[in-house]
Coordinates of C-alpha atoms and ligand atoms in Angstrom, one line a residue:
M1 CA -44.3 44.7 -28.8
C2 CA -47.7 46.2 -29.0
G3 CA -48.0 50.0 -28.7
I4 CA -50.1 51.6 -26.0
S5 CA -51.3 55.2 -26.0
A6 CA -53.6 56.7 -23.4
Y7 CA -54.8 60.2 -22.4
I8 CA -56.7 61.9 -19.7
G9 CA -57.2 65.7 -19.8
E10 CA -59.0 68.7 -21.2
K11 CA -58.8 67.7 -24.9
E12 CA -60.7 65.2 -27.0
A13 CA -58.7 62.0 -26.5
V14 CA -59.3 60.1 -29.7
P15 CA -57.2 62.3 -32.1
I16 CA -54.3 62.0 -29.6
L17 CA -54.8 58.3 -29.2
L18 CA -54.9 57.6 -32.9
E19 CA -51.9 59.6 -33.6
G20 CA -50.2 58.0 -30.7
I21 CA -50.8 54.4 -31.9
K22 CA -49.8 55.4 -35.4
R23 CA -46.4 56.6 -34.0
L24 CA -46.2 53.2 -32.3
E25 CA -47.3 51.1 -35.2
Y26 CA -43.7 49.9 -35.7
R27 CA -44.2 47.9 -32.5
G28 CA -47.0 45.7 -34.1
Y29 CA -49.7 46.2 -36.6
D30 CA -52.0 43.2 -36.8
S31 CA -55.0 44.8 -35.1
C32 CA -55.9 47.9 -33.1
G33 CA -58.6 49.6 -31.1
V34 CA -59.7 52.5 -29.0
A35 CA -61.9 52.8 -25.9
T36 CA -63.1 56.0 -24.3
I37 CA -65.5 57.1 -21.6
F38 CA -68.1 59.5 -22.8
E39 CA -71.3 60.6 -21.1
K40 CA -71.0 57.8 -18.5
E41 CA -70.7 55.2 -21.3
L42 CA -67.6 53.1 -21.9
V43 CA -67.3 52.8 -25.7
C44 CA -64.9 50.8 -27.7
R45 CA -64.1 50.1 -31.4
K46 CA -61.5 47.6 -32.5
G47 CA -60.6 45.3 -35.3
A48 CA -58.0 43.3 -37.2
G49 CA -55.8 45.1 -39.6
K50 CA -53.5 48.1 -39.8
I51 CA -54.6 51.3 -38.1
K52 CA -55.4 53.2 -41.3
D53 CA -57.7 50.4 -42.5
V54 CA -59.4 49.7 -39.2
N55 CA -60.0 53.5 -38.7
S56 CA -61.6 53.9 -42.1
K57 CA -63.7 50.7 -41.7
L58 CA -64.8 51.2 -38.1
K59 CA -64.5 55.0 -37.9
L60 CA -62.5 55.0 -34.7
F61 CA -62.1 58.8 -35.1
E62 CA -65.8 59.2 -34.3
L63 CA -65.4 58.2 -30.6
K64 CA -65.7 61.0 -28.1
G65 CA -64.4 61.6 -24.6
C66 CA -61.5 63.2 -22.8
V67 CA -60.2 60.0 -21.3
G68 CA -59.2 57.0 -23.4
I69 CA -56.9 54.1 -24.1
A70 CA -55.7 52.6 -27.4
Q71 CA -53.4 49.9 -28.6
T72 CA -51.8 48.6 -31.8
R73 CA -51.1 44.9 -31.4
W74 CA -48.5 42.3 -32.2
A75 CA -50.2 39.0 -31.4
T76 CA -48.6 36.7 -28.8
H77 CA -51.7 34.7 -27.4
G78 CA -54.6 34.5 -29.8
E79 CA -54.5 35.0 -33.5
P80 CA -54.9 38.5 -34.9
N81 CA -58.6 39.0 -35.3
D82 CA -61.3 41.4 -34.3
V83 CA -62.1 39.7 -31.0
N84 CA -58.5 39.4 -29.8
A85 CA -57.8 43.0 -30.7
H86 CA -57.3 45.4 -27.7
P87 CA -58.9 47.0 -25.7
H88 CA -60.5 44.2 -23.7
F89 CA -63.5 44.5 -21.5
S90 CA -64.2 42.9 -18.2
E91 CA -67.2 40.6 -18.4
N92 CA -69.6 43.3 -17.2
K93 CA -68.1 45.8 -19.7
E94 CA -67.4 48.3 -16.9
I95 CA -63.7 48.1 -17.3
A96 CA -61.4 48.2 -20.3
I97 CA -57.7 47.5 -20.5
V98 CA -54.9 47.6 -23.0
H99 CA -51.8 45.5 -22.4
N100 CA -48.3 45.0 -23.8
G101 CA -46.4 41.9 -22.7
I102 CA -47.2 38.4 -21.8
I103 CA -49.2 37.2 -18.8
E104 CA -47.5 33.9 -18.2
N105 CA -50.0 32.5 -15.7
A106 CA -53.0 33.6 -17.8
S107 CA -54.3 30.0 -18.2
S108 CA -54.4 29.2 -14.5
L109 CA -56.0 32.6 -13.7
R110 CA -58.6 32.0 -16.4
K111 CA -59.3 28.5 -15.0
V112 CA -60.0 30.0 -11.5
L113 CA -62.3 32.7 -13.0
R114 CA -64.1 30.2 -15.2
E115 CA -64.8 28.1 -12.1
K116 CA -66.4 31.2 -10.6
G117 CA -68.7 31.5 -13.7
Y118 CA -66.9 34.0 -15.9
N119 CA -67.0 33.6 -19.6
F120 CA -64.1 34.9 -21.7
R121 CA -64.6 36.3 -25.1
S122 CA -61.1 36.3 -26.5
K123 CA -58.1 33.9 -26.7
T124 CA -55.7 36.5 -25.3
D125 CA -53.7 36.3 -22.1
S126 CA -54.5 40.0 -21.6
E127 CA -58.3 39.8 -21.1
V128 CA -57.8 38.0 -17.8
V129 CA -56.6 41.2 -16.2
A130 CA -59.9 43.0 -16.9
F131 CA -61.8 40.1 -15.5
L132 CA -59.6 39.8 -12.4
I133 CA -60.2 43.5 -11.7
E134 CA -64.0 43.0 -12.0
D135 CA -63.9 40.0 -9.7
L136 CA -61.9 41.9 -7.1
I137 CA -64.3 44.8 -7.2
K138 CA -67.2 42.4 -6.7
E139 CA -65.3 41.2 -3.5
G140 CA -65.6 44.8 -2.2
N141 CA -62.4 46.4 -3.3
S142 CA -62.2 49.9 -4.8
M143 CA -61.1 50.2 -8.4
G144 CA -57.6 51.3 -7.3
D145 CA -57.2 48.5 -4.8
A146 CA -58.6 45.9 -7.3
F147 CA -56.2 47.1 -9.9
M148 CA -53.3 46.8 -7.5
K149 CA -54.4 43.3 -6.3
A150 CA -55.0 42.0 -9.8
L151 CA -51.4 43.0 -10.7
K152 CA -50.1 41.1 -7.7
L153 CA -51.8 38.0 -9.1
V154 CA -50.4 38.2 -12.6
E155 CA -46.9 36.9 -13.5
G156 CA -44.9 37.9 -16.6
A157 CA -44.3 41.1 -18.4
F158 CA -46.9 43.9 -18.6
A159 CA -47.5 47.5 -19.4
I160 CA -51.2 48.0 -18.7
V161 CA -53.6 50.9 -18.8
A162 CA -57.2 50.6 -17.6
I163 CA -60.3 52.7 -17.4
N164 CA -63.5 52.1 -15.5
R165 CA -66.8 53.5 -16.6
K166 CA -67.7 54.5 -13.0
K167 CA -64.4 56.3 -12.6
P168 CA -64.4 58.6 -15.6
H169 CA -61.8 60.9 -14.2
K170 CA -59.1 58.3 -13.7
L171 CA -56.6 56.3 -15.7
Y172 CA -54.9 53.3 -14.1
V173 CA -51.4 52.4 -15.2
A174 CA -48.9 49.7 -14.3
K175 CA -45.5 48.5 -15.6
Q176 CA -43.5 45.3 -15.1
S177 CA -40.7 44.6 -17.7
S178 CA -42.6 46.3 -20.6
P179 CA -42.0 50.0 -21.0
L180 CA -44.5 52.7 -20.1
V181 CA -43.9 56.5 -20.0
L182 CA -46.0 59.3 -18.6
G183 CA -46.0 62.7 -20.2
I184 CA -47.0 65.6 -18.0
A185 CA -48.6 68.5 -19.8
N186 CA -50.8 71.5 -18.9
D187 CA -53.8 70.1 -20.6
G188 CA -53.6 66.6 -19.1
L189 CA -51.5 63.4 -18.8
Y190 CA -50.3 61.3 -21.7
V191 CA -49.3 57.7 -21.4
A192 CA -47.4 55.7 -24.1
S193 CA -45.1 52.8 -24.7
D194 CA -42.3 55.2 -25.5
I195 CA -41.8 59.0 -25.9
L196 CA -42.7 59.2 -29.6
P197 CA -46.4 59.8 -29.1
I198 CA -45.8 62.2 -26.2
Q199 CA -42.9 64.4 -27.2
K200 CA -45.1 66.6 -29.3
Y201 CA -47.3 67.6 -26.4
T202 CA -44.8 67.9 -23.5
R203 CA -41.1 67.8 -22.7
K204 CA -41.7 66.5 -19.2
V205 CA -41.8 62.7 -18.9
V206 CA -41.7 60.1 -16.1
Y207 CA -40.3 56.7 -17.0
L208 CA -42.2 54.2 -14.9
Q209 CA -40.1 51.6 -13.2
D210 CA -40.8 47.9 -12.8
G211 CA -43.5 47.3 -10.2
D212 CA -44.9 50.8 -10.5
V213 CA -48.7 51.1 -10.3
G214 CA -50.2 54.6 -10.9
I215 CA -53.5 56.4 -10.7
L216 CA -53.7 59.4 -13.0
T217 CA -56.2 62.3 -13.1
K218 CA -56.1 65.1 -15.7
S219 CA -53.9 67.2 -13.5
N220 CA -52.2 64.8 -11.1
Y221 CA -50.8 61.4 -10.6
S222 CA -49.6 59.1 -7.8
I223 CA -47.4 56.1 -8.1
R224 CA -47.1 53.1 -5.7
D225 CA -45.0 50.0 -5.8
L226 CA -46.7 46.6 -5.6
S227 CA -46.5 46.6 -1.8
N228 CA -48.7 49.7 -1.9
V229 CA -46.0 52.1 -0.8
D230 CA -45.8 55.6 -2.4
V231 CA -42.8 56.0 -4.7
N232 CA -41.4 59.2 -6.3
R233 CA -40.2 59.0 -9.8
D234 CA -38.0 61.7 -11.4
V235 CA -39.6 64.0 -13.9
N236 CA -37.2 64.0 -16.9
E237 CA -36.8 66.8 -19.4
L238 CA -36.7 65.7 -23.0
N239 CA -33.8 67.5 -24.7
E240 CA -33.6 65.9 -28.1
E241 CA -35.2 67.5 -31.1
I242 CA -38.5 66.1 -32.4
E243 CA -37.5 63.9 -35.3
E244 CA -38.6 64.3 -38.9
T245 CA -40.2 61.0 -40.0
S246 CA -41.8 61.9 -43.3
I247 CA -41.1 59.5 -46.2
G248 CA -40.1 62.3 -48.6
N249 CA -39.9 61.2 -52.2
F250 CA -39.2 57.6 -51.4
E251 CA -41.7 54.8 -52.0
H252 CA -40.9 53.1 -48.7
F253 CA -39.2 54.0 -45.5
M254 CA -36.8 51.1 -45.9
L255 CA -35.5 52.6 -49.2
K256 CA -35.3 56.1 -47.6
E257 CA -33.4 54.6 -44.7
I258 CA -31.0 52.8 -47.0
H259 CA -30.4 56.1 -48.7
E260 CA -29.9 57.9 -45.5
Q261 CA -26.8 55.9 -44.7
P262 CA -24.1 58.3 -45.9
K263 CA -25.6 60.8 -43.4
T264 CA -26.2 58.3 -40.5
I265 CA -22.8 56.8 -40.8
H266 CA -21.4 60.3 -40.6
R267 CA -23.5 61.1 -37.5
A268 CA -22.2 57.9 -35.8
F269 CA -18.6 59.3 -35.9
R270 CA -19.3 63.0 -35.9
G271 CA -17.5 64.7 -33.0
R272 CA -16.1 61.4 -31.9
I273 CA -12.7 61.5 -33.7
D274 CA -9.9 63.1 -31.7
N275 CA -6.7 63.1 -33.8
D276 CA -5.4 59.5 -33.3
T277 CA -8.2 58.1 -31.2
A278 CA -11.9 58.2 -30.6
K279 CA -13.8 59.9 -27.8
F280 CA -17.2 59.2 -26.3
G281 CA -19.2 61.4 -24.0
G282 CA -21.2 58.8 -22.1
L283 CA -19.1 55.7 -21.4
N284 CA -19.2 56.3 -17.7
I285 CA -16.4 53.8 -17.2
S286 CA -13.0 55.2 -16.4
E287 CA -9.9 54.6 -18.5
K288 CA -8.4 52.7 -15.6
E289 CA -11.4 50.3 -15.5
L290 CA -11.4 49.9 -19.3
K291 CA -7.7 49.0 -19.3
R292 CA -8.5 46.2 -16.9
I293 CA -11.0 44.6 -19.3
K294 CA -9.9 41.1 -20.2
R295 CA -12.9 40.0 -22.3
I296 CA -15.7 41.7 -24.2
I297 CA -19.0 40.0 -24.6
L298 CA -21.3 41.4 -27.3
V299 CA -25.0 40.6 -27.1
G300 CA -27.9 41.5 -29.3
C301 CA -30.7 40.0 -31.4
G302 CA -31.4 39.7 -35.1
T303 CA -29.6 42.4 -37.1
S304 CA -28.1 43.8 -34.0
W305 CA -26.6 40.4 -33.4
H306 CA -25.1 40.4 -36.9
A307 CA -23.5 43.8 -36.0
C308 CA -22.1 42.2 -32.8
L309 CA -20.4 39.5 -35.0
V310 CA -18.6 42.2 -37.0
G311 CA -17.8 44.0 -33.7
G312 CA -16.3 40.8 -32.3
Y313 CA -13.9 40.6 -35.2
L314 CA -13.0 44.3 -35.0
L315 CA -12.3 44.3 -31.3
E316 CA -10.0 41.3 -31.6
D317 CA -8.3 42.5 -34.7
I318 CA -7.8 46.1 -33.7
A319 CA -7.9 46.2 -29.9
K320 CA -6.6 42.7 -29.4
I321 CA -9.2 42.1 -26.7
P322 CA -10.7 38.6 -26.6
S323 CA -14.3 39.0 -27.7
Q324 CA -17.3 36.7 -27.7
V325 CA -20.7 37.2 -29.3
E326 CA -23.9 35.9 -27.8
Y327 CA -27.5 35.9 -28.8
A328 CA -29.1 37.9 -25.9
S329 CA -31.9 35.3 -25.7
E330 CA -29.4 32.4 -25.1
F331 CA -27.1 34.4 -22.9
R332 CA -29.8 35.2 -20.4
Y333 CA -30.5 31.6 -19.7
K334 CA -27.2 29.8 -20.3
K335 CA -25.8 30.6 -16.8
P336 CA -22.8 32.5 -18.3
V337 CA -19.6 32.4 -16.4
L338 CA -18.9 36.1 -15.9
K339 CA -16.0 37.9 -14.2
E340 CA -15.5 41.4 -13.0
D341 CA -12.9 42.1 -15.7
D342 CA -15.5 41.3 -18.4
L343 CA -17.3 44.1 -20.3
L344 CA -20.8 43.5 -21.7
V345 CA -21.6 45.5 -24.8
V346 CA -25.2 45.4 -25.8
L347 CA -26.4 46.4 -29.3
S348 CA -30.0 47.5 -29.9
Q349 CA -31.7 49.8 -32.2
S350 CA -34.9 50.1 -30.2
G351 CA -33.3 49.9 -26.8
E352 CA -36.4 47.9 -25.7
T353 CA -35.6 44.3 -26.7
A354 CA -36.7 42.1 -23.8
D355 CA -33.9 39.5 -24.2
S356 CA -31.2 42.2 -24.4
I357 CA -32.6 43.9 -21.3
A358 CA -32.5 40.5 -19.5
A359 CA -28.8 40.0 -20.6
I360 CA -27.9 43.3 -19.1
N361 CA -29.6 42.4 -15.8
E362 CA -27.7 39.1 -15.8
A363 CA -24.4 40.9 -16.2
K364 CA -25.2 43.5 -13.7
K365 CA -26.1 40.9 -11.1
K366 CA -22.6 39.5 -11.5
G367 CA -20.8 42.9 -11.2
V368 CA -20.0 43.2 -14.9
K369 CA -20.0 46.7 -16.4
T370 CA -22.3 47.2 -19.3
I371 CA -22.2 49.5 -22.3
G372 CA -25.2 50.1 -24.6
L373 CA -24.9 50.9 -28.3
V374 CA -28.4 52.1 -28.8
N375 CA -30.3 54.3 -31.2
S376 CA -33.5 55.2 -29.3
V377 CA -32.7 58.0 -26.9
G378 CA -34.1 57.5 -23.4
S379 CA -35.1 53.9 -24.1
S380 CA -35.0 51.2 -21.4
I381 CA -31.6 49.9 -22.4
A382 CA -30.1 53.4 -22.7
R383 CA -31.3 54.0 -19.1
L384 CA -30.2 50.6 -17.7
V385 CA -26.6 50.3 -18.9
D386 CA -23.6 51.8 -17.0
G387 CA -22.6 53.8 -20.0
G388 CA -23.5 54.1 -23.7
I389 CA -22.9 55.4 -27.2
Y390 CA -25.9 56.6 -29.0
L391 CA -26.1 55.9 -32.8
H392 CA -27.8 59.2 -33.6
A393 CA -29.3 57.6 -36.7
G394 CA -32.7 59.1 -36.2
Q395 CA -35.9 57.1 -35.9
E396 CA -35.9 54.0 -38.1
I397 CA -39.4 53.2 -39.3
G398 CA -39.0 50.4 -41.7
V399 CA -39.3 47.2 -39.7
A400 CA -36.2 45.7 -41.3
S401 CA -33.2 47.4 -39.8
T402 CA -30.8 49.0 -42.3
K403 CA -29.3 52.4 -41.3
T404 CA -28.9 51.4 -37.7
F405 CA -26.9 48.4 -38.7
T406 CA -24.2 50.5 -40.4
S407 CA -24.3 53.0 -37.5
H408 CA -23.6 50.1 -35.2
L409 CA -20.6 49.1 -37.4
A410 CA -19.2 52.6 -37.4
V411 CA -19.5 52.9 -33.6
L412 CA -17.9 49.5 -33.1
Y413 CA -15.0 50.5 -35.3
L414 CA -14.5 53.7 -33.3
L415 CA -14.8 51.7 -30.0
S416 CA -12.1 49.2 -31.3
V417 CA -9.8 52.1 -32.2
Y418 CA -10.4 53.7 -28.9
L419 CA -9.7 50.6 -26.9
G420 CA -6.7 49.7 -29.1
R421 CA -5.2 53.1 -28.4
L422 CA -5.9 52.8 -24.7
N423 CA -4.3 49.4 -24.3
G424 CA -1.4 50.2 -26.7
S425 CA -2.3 47.6 -29.3
L426 CA -2.8 50.2 -32.0
D427 CA -0.1 52.8 -32.8
S428 CA -0.9 56.4 -33.4
E429 CA -0.1 56.5 -37.1
K430 CA -2.2 53.4 -37.9
A431 CA -5.1 54.8 -35.8
K432 CA -5.0 58.1 -37.7
E433 CA -5.0 56.2 -41.0
M434 CA -7.9 54.1 -39.9
L435 CA -10.0 57.1 -38.7
N436 CA -9.3 58.9 -41.9
E437 CA -10.6 55.9 -43.8
L438 CA -13.8 55.9 -41.8
E439 CA -14.3 59.6 -42.6
G440 CA -14.3 58.7 -46.3
I441 CA -17.0 56.0 -46.0
P442 CA -20.1 58.3 -46.2
G443 CA -18.8 59.6 -49.6
I444 CA -18.2 56.1 -50.8
V445 CA -21.6 54.9 -49.8
S446 CA -23.2 57.9 -51.3
E447 CA -21.6 57.1 -54.7
M448 CA -22.7 53.5 -54.4
L449 CA -26.3 54.6 -53.9
K450 CA -26.4 56.7 -57.0
D451 CA -26.9 53.8 -59.2
S452 CA -28.8 50.6 -58.2
S453 CA -29.7 49.5 -61.7
K454 CA -27.6 46.4 -61.6
I455 CA -29.2 45.3 -58.4
E456 CA -32.7 46.0 -59.7
E457 CA -31.8 43.9 -62.8
V458 CA -30.6 41.0 -60.6
A459 CA -33.8 41.3 -58.5
S460 CA -35.9 41.1 -61.7
K461 CA -34.2 37.9 -62.7
Y462 CA -34.5 36.1 -59.3
F463 CA -37.5 37.4 -57.5
E464 CA -39.7 34.4 -58.2
G465 CA -37.4 31.9 -56.5
N466 CA -38.2 30.1 -53.3
N467 CA -34.7 29.8 -51.8
A468 CA -31.4 31.6 -51.7
L469 CA -28.1 31.0 -50.1
Y470 CA -25.7 33.8 -49.0
L471 CA -22.1 33.2 -48.4
G472 CA -19.3 35.3 -47.0
R473 CA -16.0 34.9 -45.0
H474 CA -14.6 36.6 -42.0
Y475 CA -15.9 40.2 -42.0
N476 CA -18.3 39.4 -44.7
F477 CA -19.8 36.3 -43.1
P478 CA -22.1 38.5 -40.9
I479 CA -23.1 40.3 -44.1
A480 CA -24.1 37.0 -45.6
L481 CA -26.3 36.4 -42.5
E482 CA -27.7 39.9 -42.8
G483 CA -28.4 39.5 -46.5
A484 CA -30.3 36.3 -45.9
L485 CA -32.3 37.8 -42.9
K486 CA -33.3 40.9 -44.9
L487 CA -34.5 38.7 -47.8
K488 CA -36.5 36.4 -45.5
E489 CA -38.0 39.3 -43.5
I490 CA -39.4 41.4 -46.3
S491 CA -39.8 39.1 -49.3
Y492 CA -40.7 35.8 -47.5
I493 CA -38.1 33.9 -49.5
H494 CA -36.4 31.2 -47.6
A495 CA -32.7 32.2 -47.3
E496 CA -29.7 31.0 -45.4
G497 CA -26.5 32.8 -44.6
Y498 CA -23.3 30.7 -44.2
P499 CA -19.6 31.1 -43.8
A500 CA -18.6 30.2 -47.3
A501 CA -16.3 27.4 -46.2
E502 CA -19.0 25.8 -44.1
M503 CA -21.2 25.3 -47.2
K504 CA -19.6 22.0 -48.0
H505 CA -20.5 20.7 -44.6
G506 CA -24.1 20.5 -45.4
P507 CA -25.9 23.3 -47.4
I508 CA -24.0 22.3 -50.6
A509 CA -26.6 19.5 -50.8
L510 CA -29.2 22.2 -51.7
I511 CA -27.3 23.6 -54.6
D512 CA -28.7 23.0 -58.1
E513 CA -29.5 25.2 -61.1
N514 CA -32.4 26.7 -59.2
M515 CA -30.4 27.9 -56.2
P516 CA -29.2 31.5 -56.4
V517 CA -26.1 31.9 -54.3
V518 CA -25.1 35.4 -53.3
V519 CA -21.4 35.5 -52.5
I520 CA -19.9 38.5 -50.8
A521 CA -16.4 38.2 -52.1
P522 CA -14.5 41.5 -52.1
E523 CA -10.8 41.4 -52.7
G524 CA -8.9 41.1 -49.4
R525 CA -7.2 38.6 -47.2
L526 CA -9.5 35.7 -48.0
Y527 CA -10.3 36.5 -51.6
S528 CA -8.6 33.4 -53.2
K529 CA -10.2 31.2 -50.6
I530 CA -13.7 32.4 -51.4
L531 CA -13.0 32.0 -55.1
S532 CA -12.6 28.3 -54.5
N533 CA -15.9 28.2 -52.6
I534 CA -17.5 29.9 -55.6
E535 CA -16.1 27.2 -57.9
E536 CA -17.7 24.6 -55.6
V537 CA -21.1 26.3 -56.2
K538 CA -20.5 26.6 -60.0
S539 CA -19.6 22.9 -60.3
R540 CA -23.0 22.1 -59.0
R541 CA -24.7 24.5 -61.4
G542 CA -25.7 27.0 -58.7
K543 CA -26.4 30.5 -59.9
V544 CA -23.6 32.7 -58.6
I545 CA -24.4 36.3 -57.8
V546 CA -21.1 37.8 -56.7
I547 CA -20.7 41.0 -54.8
T548 CA -17.1 42.0 -55.4
T549 CA -14.8 44.9 -55.7
N550 CA -14.6 46.9 -59.0
G551 CA -12.7 45.3 -61.8
L552 CA -13.3 41.6 -61.0
E553 CA -16.0 40.2 -63.2
D554 CA -15.0 37.0 -64.7
G555 CA -17.0 33.8 -64.8
F556 CA -19.9 34.7 -62.5
D557 CA -23.6 34.7 -63.5
E558 CA -24.1 38.2 -62.0
V559 CA -21.6 40.7 -60.7
I560 CA -22.5 43.5 -58.4
K561 CA -19.6 45.8 -58.0
I562 CA -18.6 47.6 -54.9
P563 CA -15.7 49.9 -54.1
K564 CA -12.5 48.6 -52.4
V565 CA -12.0 49.6 -48.8
S566 CA -10.0 47.9 -46.0
D567 CA -11.2 44.6 -44.6
Y568 CA -12.3 46.3 -41.4
L569 CA -14.6 48.7 -43.1
M570 CA -15.8 46.4 -45.9
P571 CA -19.0 45.4 -44.1
L572 CA -20.2 49.0 -44.2
V573 CA -19.9 48.9 -47.9
S574 CA -20.8 45.2 -48.7
V575 CA -24.0 45.4 -46.8
I576 CA -25.5 48.1 -49.1
P577 CA -26.1 45.8 -52.1
V578 CA -27.6 43.0 -49.9
Q579 CA -30.0 45.6 -48.4
L580 CA -31.0 46.9 -51.8
L581 CA -31.3 43.4 -53.3
S582 CA -33.8 42.3 -50.7
Y583 CA -35.7 45.6 -51.1
Y584 CA -36.1 45.2 -54.9
V585 CA -36.9 41.5 -54.7
A586 CA -39.6 42.3 -52.1
K587 CA -40.9 45.1 -54.3
K588 CA -41.2 42.9 -57.3
R589 CA -43.1 40.4 -55.2
G590 CA -45.5 43.0 -54.1
C591 CA -44.7 42.6 -50.4
D592 CA -45.6 45.1 -47.7
I593 CA -41.9 46.2 -47.3
D594 CA -42.1 48.6 -44.3
K595 CA -44.5 46.3 -42.3
P596 CA -43.7 42.7 -43.2
R597 CA -46.1 40.1 -41.9
N598 CA -45.6 38.8 -38.4
L599 CA -42.8 41.2 -37.4
A600 CA -42.6 44.1 -35.1
K601 CA -39.8 46.6 -34.7
S602 CA -39.6 46.5 -31.0
V603 CA -39.6 43.1 -29.5
T604 CA -40.5 43.6 -25.9
V605 CA -41.5 40.0 -25.1
E606 CA -39.1 37.2 -24.8
Ligands
LIG701 C1 -34.1 42.8 -38.6 C2 -34.5 43.4 -37.4 C3 -34.5 42.6 -36.1 C4 -33.8 43.5 -35.0 C5 -34.0 42.7 -33.6 C6 -33.3 43.4 -32.5 O1 -34.2 43.6 -39.7 O2 -34.8 44.6 -37.3 O3 -33.8 41.4 -36.3 O4 -32.5 43.7 -35.3 O5 -35.3 42.5 -33.3 O6 -33.9 44.7 -32.3 P1 -33.1 45.8 -31.6 O7 -31.9 46.2 -32.4 O8 -34.1 46.9 -31.5 O9 -32.7 45.3 -30.2

């Protein structure tokens, strides 16, 4: 989390930095700030709030200088306030740093520095780095050496950029576990947490690796590892087009992204259907190796984990491969028993989620092949896995994931068909029929999105509640989880998702006339079973909002109709109303839908 932008070159830095952190605001938005060196002075302005508000209040745009650093923050240590905002100065105010990550030994380092007489200003873990550099300079080190030595003392995850008033022609950068990218342009060097702030200025980028420490001037750079040995990093050429990120006629990016789904689902399978199977360009695992796979482990976090759950069902149902779903954050520490004939499939929108990266590293250590289903091109996960399938959904700006969830589902469906064909569990005719049905989904979703009046009406009736329960079975159980997560995230209503039959093992105690229960109950294999679960809710006077297939509308408080598709593809359809319901409820409650409190889109700390 936290977005870093820095520049050294011929141009005025601040317009570049402000635009840079604006592009990175999805990573965190509780406070922000900028520091530059101008006429031998190190100047800084920073404060709590979103960039737009801080900029108009503190006039960040007024700062001058051709070298500077900026950050938009998502607080880990120290509440989001003016003092804890980045950049942070050393005690003598000669050095300023921005940091993304967590310095895990910050309190012991602070203690040592306090004993030496230093007084800290903020409650952050980050500030200690600036103080350490100052202390090491006082011991006789050059800025470059002090920067390197300070980084050897800190433990944890960091992407750091520093400037020193006395070295106005240099930027100091370092990376360990948190991403940092250099952009090389004719006018200077750009630094950022990802390529988004850079791609407009140059197509040449260097992805720093863990342990890299660099010194940049406006026309050159050198990189060393933490043992002070020069390292060479490839200069990569960005091929992808610069993405359109305007909000168009929509009131929020989330609504825009919900409405983009016919297009993004189509993009997820475009060019990947080959008669009676699927094809992928970047799997990088041979068919022979894939045929040997005995178990698939799907890992992800949050919404991506919900997509993993659907994927687990699809892979077992269609490709008949035993599949298991794990939270990346648990998987990394549970000492998983892994075998070489396992395959790890990692799902991530951002491609930067720290826990998912750790899960990949855990699998790789044990010789397990890894595949990433990622949206962000060139992201850390995309570069780390053995092979991958991009979602091609375009940048997702709303913090709550919507379009990338359905893209994940479409890709998992294709992957299941591909593996099913490969291992012979799926015959050609059935595969053709299944692929044909997938091709029809964008049209179906497009029709659904034409009229959301019923969902808006339901939102108007229930938006003032404090709780909600979401129930679903089998393929629609992950949709119940996703519906509850979306509602929590953007409207701050407490919501739980449950497998419908589990309800009677506990949550049923919550049900009374004030509890709205959203039941995802399309016709299908378990329809009669879920009807019984609905009766259990009704008997306790719970308010039943049923999402079901056209034509079934008896005996429920509210009915949201969806078209009938096969069980496999139903989650692509049944998720649309739960996304819209959370959106309209949050809108009625006046919430900041695209930037909900406490959240960030890229979770680069564990
Ligand atoms: C929820 C949401 C998060 C992310 C999670 C994983 O709307 O967006 O739960 O799904 O933080 O992020 P990625 O997919 O980037 O790894």
